[in-house]
PDB file of C-alpha atoms in Angstrom:
ATOM      1  CA  MET A   1      93.662  91.841 126.921  1.00  0.00           C
ATOM      2  CA  GLU A   2      96.054  92.349 124.020  1.00  0.00           C
ATOM      3  CA  ARG A   3      95.540  95.723 122.435  1.00  0.00           C
ATOM      4  CA  LEU A   4      95.743  96.446 118.740  1.00  0.00           C
ATOM      5  CA  ARG A   5      99.340  96.946 117.770  1.00  0.00           C
ATOM      6  CA  SER A   6      98.471  99.789 115.461  1.00  0.00           C
ATOM      7  CA  GLY A   7      96.152 102.657 114.874  1.00  0.00           C
ATOM      8  CA  VAL A   8      95.670 106.293 114.042  1.00  0.00           C
ATOM      9  CA  PHE A   9      97.266 108.694 116.463  1.00  0.00           C
ATOM     10  CA  GLY A  10      97.435 112.461 116.162  1.00  0.00           C
ATOM     11  CA  LYS A  11      98.983 113.782 112.973  1.00  0.00           C
ATOM     12  CA  ALA A  12     102.356 112.072 113.045  1.00  0.00           C
ATOM     13  CA  GLY A  13     103.502 112.579 109.490  1.00  0.00           C
ATOM     14  CA  ALA A  14     102.304 115.056 106.933  1.00  0.00           C
ATOM     15  CA  ASP A  15     104.945 113.907 104.462  1.00  0.00           C
ATOM     16  CA  GLU A  16     103.412 112.120 101.476  1.00  0.00           C
ATOM     17  CA  GLY A  17     106.752 110.581 100.617  1.00  0.00           C
ATOM     18  CA  ARG A  18     109.654 111.917  98.659  1.00  0.00           C
ATOM     19  CA  THR A  19     109.585 112.529  94.939  1.00  0.00           C
ATOM     20  CA  GLU A  20     112.312 112.790  92.361  1.00  0.00           C
ATOM     21  CA  LEU A  21     112.562 113.844  88.731  1.00  0.00           C
ATOM     22  CA  ASP A  22     114.029 111.579  86.097  1.00  0.00           C
ATOM     23  CA  SER A  23     116.085 112.817  83.142  1.00  0.00           C
ATOM     24  CA  GLU A  24     112.869 113.756  81.285  1.00  0.00           C
ATOM     25  CA  ASN A  25     111.440 115.648  84.292  1.00  0.00           C
ATOM     26  CA  ASN A  26     108.835 112.997  85.004  1.00  0.00           C
ATOM     27  CA  ILE A  27     107.950 112.799  88.687  1.00  0.00           C
ATOM     28  CA  HIS A  28     108.378 109.430  90.387  1.00  0.00           C
ATOM     29  CA  LYS A  29     107.269 108.744  93.920  1.00  0.00           C
ATOM     30  CA  GLN A  30     109.804 107.035  96.147  1.00  0.00           C
ATOM     31  CA  GLU A  31     109.299 105.132  99.374  1.00  0.00           C
ATOM     32  CA  ARG A  32     107.461 106.769 102.245  1.00  0.00           C
ATOM     33  CA  VAL A  33     109.579 108.310 104.938  1.00  0.00           C
ATOM     34  CA  MET A  34     109.284 106.098 108.020  1.00  0.00           C
ATOM     35  CA  GLN A  35     110.765 106.397 111.486  1.00  0.00           C
ATOM     36  CA  THR A  36     111.130 103.947 114.345  1.00  0.00           C
ATOM     37  CA  ILE A  37     110.858 104.965 117.977  1.00  0.00           C
ATOM     38  CA  GLU A  38     113.093 102.878 120.180  1.00  0.00           C
ATOM     39  CA  ILE A  39     112.383 102.616 123.887  1.00  0.00           C
ATOM     40  CA  ALA A  40     115.455 101.731 125.950  1.00  0.00           C
ATOM     41  CA  GLY A  41     117.143 100.394 122.806  1.00  0.00           C
ATOM     42  CA  ARG A  42     114.181  98.229 121.731  1.00  0.00           C
ATOM     43  CA  PRO A  43     112.462  99.059 118.409  1.00  0.00           C
ATOM     44  CA  THR A  44     108.907  99.688 119.563  1.00  0.00           C
ATOM     45  CA  VAL A  45     106.849 101.903 117.231  1.00  0.00           C
ATOM     46  CA  VAL A  46     106.955 102.623 113.480  1.00  0.00           C
ATOM     47  CA  VAL A  47     105.542 105.952 112.321  1.00  0.00           C
ATOM     48  CA  SER A  48     105.069 107.447 108.869  1.00  0.00           C
ATOM     49  CA  GLY A  49     106.856 110.801 108.649  1.00  0.00           C
ATOM     50  CA  SER A  50     110.095 112.667 109.094  1.00  0.00           C
ATOM     51  CA  LYS A  51     112.076 112.848 112.332  1.00  0.00           C
ATOM     52  CA  ASP A  52     110.518 116.283 112.935  1.00  0.00           C
ATOM     53  CA  ASP A  53     107.022 114.826 112.461  1.00  0.00           C
ATOM     54  CA  VAL A  54     107.758 112.064 114.960  1.00  0.00           C
ATOM     55  CA  GLN A  55     109.219 114.577 117.402  1.00  0.00           C
ATOM     56  CA  GLY A  56     105.805 116.270 117.300  1.00  0.00           C
ATOM     57  CA  LEU A  57     104.193 112.960 118.217  1.00  0.00           C
ATOM     58  CA  LEU A  58     106.619 112.611 121.113  1.00  0.00           C
ATOM     59  CA  ASP A  59     105.439 115.994 122.379  1.00  0.00           C
ATOM     60  CA  ASP A  60     101.816 114.765 122.431  1.00  0.00           C
ATOM     61  CA  GLU A  61     100.655 114.231 126.015  1.00  0.00           C
ATOM     62  CA  ALA A  62      98.095 111.552 125.106  1.00  0.00           C
ATOM     63  CA  PHE A  63     100.769 109.519 123.302  1.00  0.00           C
ATOM     64  CA  PHE A  64     103.021 109.741 126.373  1.00  0.00           C
ATOM     65  CA  GLU A  65     100.171 108.592 128.605  1.00  0.00           C
ATOM     66  CA  ASP A  66      99.629 105.550 126.403  1.00  0.00           C
ATOM     67  CA  LEU A  67     103.332 104.693 126.485  1.00  0.00           C
ATOM     68  CA  LEU A  68     103.250 104.893 130.284  1.00  0.00           C
ATOM     69  CA  ILE A  69     100.105 102.762 130.618  1.00  0.00           C
ATOM     70  CA  PHE A  70     100.822 100.080 128.026  1.00  0.00           C
ATOM     71  CA  GLU A  71     102.598  96.886 128.946  1.00  0.00           C
ATOM     72  CA  THR A  72     104.508  94.415 126.848  1.00  0.00           C
ATOM     73  CA  GLU A  73     105.035  90.848 127.975  1.00  0.00           C
ATOM     74  CA  GLY A  74     103.722  91.752 131.452  1.00  0.00           C
ATOM     75  CA  LYS A  75     106.155  94.634 131.974  1.00  0.00           C
ATOM     76  CA  PRO A  76     105.734  98.393 131.515  1.00  0.00           C
ATOM     77  CA  LEU A  77     106.413  99.459 127.940  1.00  0.00           C
ATOM     78  CA  TRP A  78     108.213 102.616 129.089  1.00  0.00           C
ATOM     79  CA  SER A  79     109.558 103.911 132.396  1.00  0.00           C
ATOM     80  CA  GLY A  80     108.689 107.527 131.666  1.00  0.00           C
ATOM     81  CA  ASP A  81     112.309 108.606 131.266  1.00  0.00           C
ATOM     82  CA  ARG A  82     112.547 110.649 128.060  1.00  0.00           C
ATOM     83  CA  LYS A  83     116.216 109.757 127.611  1.00  0.00           C
ATOM     84  CA  ASP A  84     115.058 106.177 126.884  1.00  0.00           C
ATOM     85  CA  LEU A  85     113.341 107.385 123.670  1.00  0.00           C
ATOM     86  CA  PHE A  86     115.307 107.433 120.438  1.00  0.00           C
ATOM     87  CA  VAL A  87     114.040 108.175 116.920  1.00  0.00           C
ATOM     88  CA  ARG A  88     115.823 106.746 113.889  1.00  0.00           C
ATOM     89  CA  GLY A  89     115.021 105.886 110.313  1.00  0.00           C
ATOM     90  CA  ALA A  90     113.000 102.683 110.078  1.00  0.00           C
ATOM     91  CA  PHE A  91     114.694  99.562 108.751  1.00  0.00           C
ATOM     92  CA  GLU A  92     113.273  97.685 105.772  1.00  0.00           C
ATOM     93  CA  ASP A  93     111.673  94.926 107.871  1.00  0.00           C
ATOM     94  CA  GLU A  94     109.987  97.531 110.118  1.00  0.00           C
ATOM     95  CA  ILE A  95     108.624  99.399 107.091  1.00  0.00           C
ATOM     96  CA  SER A  96     107.354  96.103 105.698  1.00  0.00           C
ATOM     97  CA  LYS A  97     105.540  95.353 108.965  1.00  0.00           C
ATOM     98  CA  TRP A  98     103.996  98.848 108.944  1.00  0.00           C
ATOM     99  CA  GLU A  99     102.830  98.410 105.345  1.00  0.00           C
ATOM    100  CA  LYS A 100     101.326  94.950 105.996  1.00  0.00           C
ATOM    101  CA  THR A 101      99.587  96.091 109.179  1.00  0.00           C
ATOM    102  CA  PHE A 102      98.191  99.210 107.498  1.00  0.00           C
ATOM    103  CA  ALA A 103      96.973  97.199 104.497  1.00  0.00           C
ATOM    104  CA  GLN A 104      95.214  94.735 106.814  1.00  0.00           C
ATOM    105  CA  ALA A 105      93.628  97.591 108.784  1.00  0.00           C
ATOM    106  CA  ARG A 106      92.291  99.027 105.522  1.00  0.00           C
ATOM    107  CA  LEU A 107      90.849  95.632 104.535  1.00  0.00           C
ATOM    108  CA  ASP A 108      89.263  95.288 107.984  1.00  0.00           C
ATOM    109  CA  GLY A 109      87.761  98.784 107.736  1.00  0.00           C
ATOM    110  CA  ASP A 110      89.853 100.055 110.659  1.00  0.00           C
ATOM    111  CA  ALA A 111      91.775 102.587 108.545  1.00  0.00           C
ATOM    112  CA  THR A 112      91.382 104.568 105.333  1.00  0.00           C
ATOM    113  CA  ASP A 113      93.897 106.105 102.945  1.00  0.00           C
ATOM    114  CA  GLU A 114      93.423 109.404 104.792  1.00  0.00           C
ATOM    115  CA  ASP A 115      94.797 107.717 107.956  1.00  0.00           C
ATOM    116  CA  ARG A 116      98.103 106.826 106.285  1.00  0.00           C
ATOM    117  CA  ASP A 117     100.051 109.823 107.636  1.00  0.00           C
ATOM    118  CA  SER A 118      98.907 109.378 111.226  1.00  0.00           C
ATOM    119  CA  TYR A 119      99.070 105.592 111.422  1.00  0.00           C
ATOM    120  CA  ILE A 120     101.421 103.975 113.907  1.00  0.00           C
ATOM    121  CA  VAL A 121     102.362 100.341 114.315  1.00  0.00           C
ATOM    122  CA  PHE A 122     103.750  98.804 117.481  1.00  0.00           C
ATOM    123  CA  LEU A 123     106.530  96.303 116.863  1.00  0.00           C
ATOM    124  CA  VAL A 124     105.994  94.642 120.243  1.00  0.00           C
ATOM    125  CA  PRO A 125     102.856  93.032 121.704  1.00  0.00           C
ATOM    126  CA  ILE A 126     100.874  95.633 123.649  1.00  0.00           C
ATOM    127  CA  THR A 127      98.382  95.233 126.458  1.00  0.00           C
ATOM    128  CA  ASP A 128      96.435  97.942 128.253  1.00  0.00           C
ATOM    129  CA  PRO A 129      96.019  96.933 131.904  1.00  0.00           C
ATOM    130  CA  THR A 130      93.300  99.576 132.358  1.00  0.00           C
ATOM    131  CA  GLU A 131      90.955  97.801 129.940  1.00  0.00           C
ATOM    132  CA  ASP A 132      88.574  95.186 131.286  1.00  0.00           C
ATOM    133  CA  GLU A 133      88.922  91.726 129.807  1.00  0.00           C
ATOM    134  CA  ASP A 134      85.813  90.463 128.027  1.00  0.00           C
TER     135      ASP A 134
END
């Protein structure tokens, strides 16, 4: 059974996005800070937040368990070797996918604005072999 490729998980990013002041000291919100977690060189998860925020997610035992259980294309998503995990700034197309997936989840009633900072999106198809097929 294919699992949702997104959802709320822990408190990944408390950052509401960066702000800047213009020449008249008006505050303008810039793009959200987004990070991508690569597993063995493959972009796998997009998370809202700074690198430090995402590092906190990577210290979450439940998140690690999910990464160990999940499969993608019939193979384990992750081997369990922490050196295979790499966090980097998300690319524009990854941010776009996160934004579209989050917007759809809000429309479907699966997420609210309050979930924005803890919402993750998988960039690869995910299955959970422990779930029974319907």
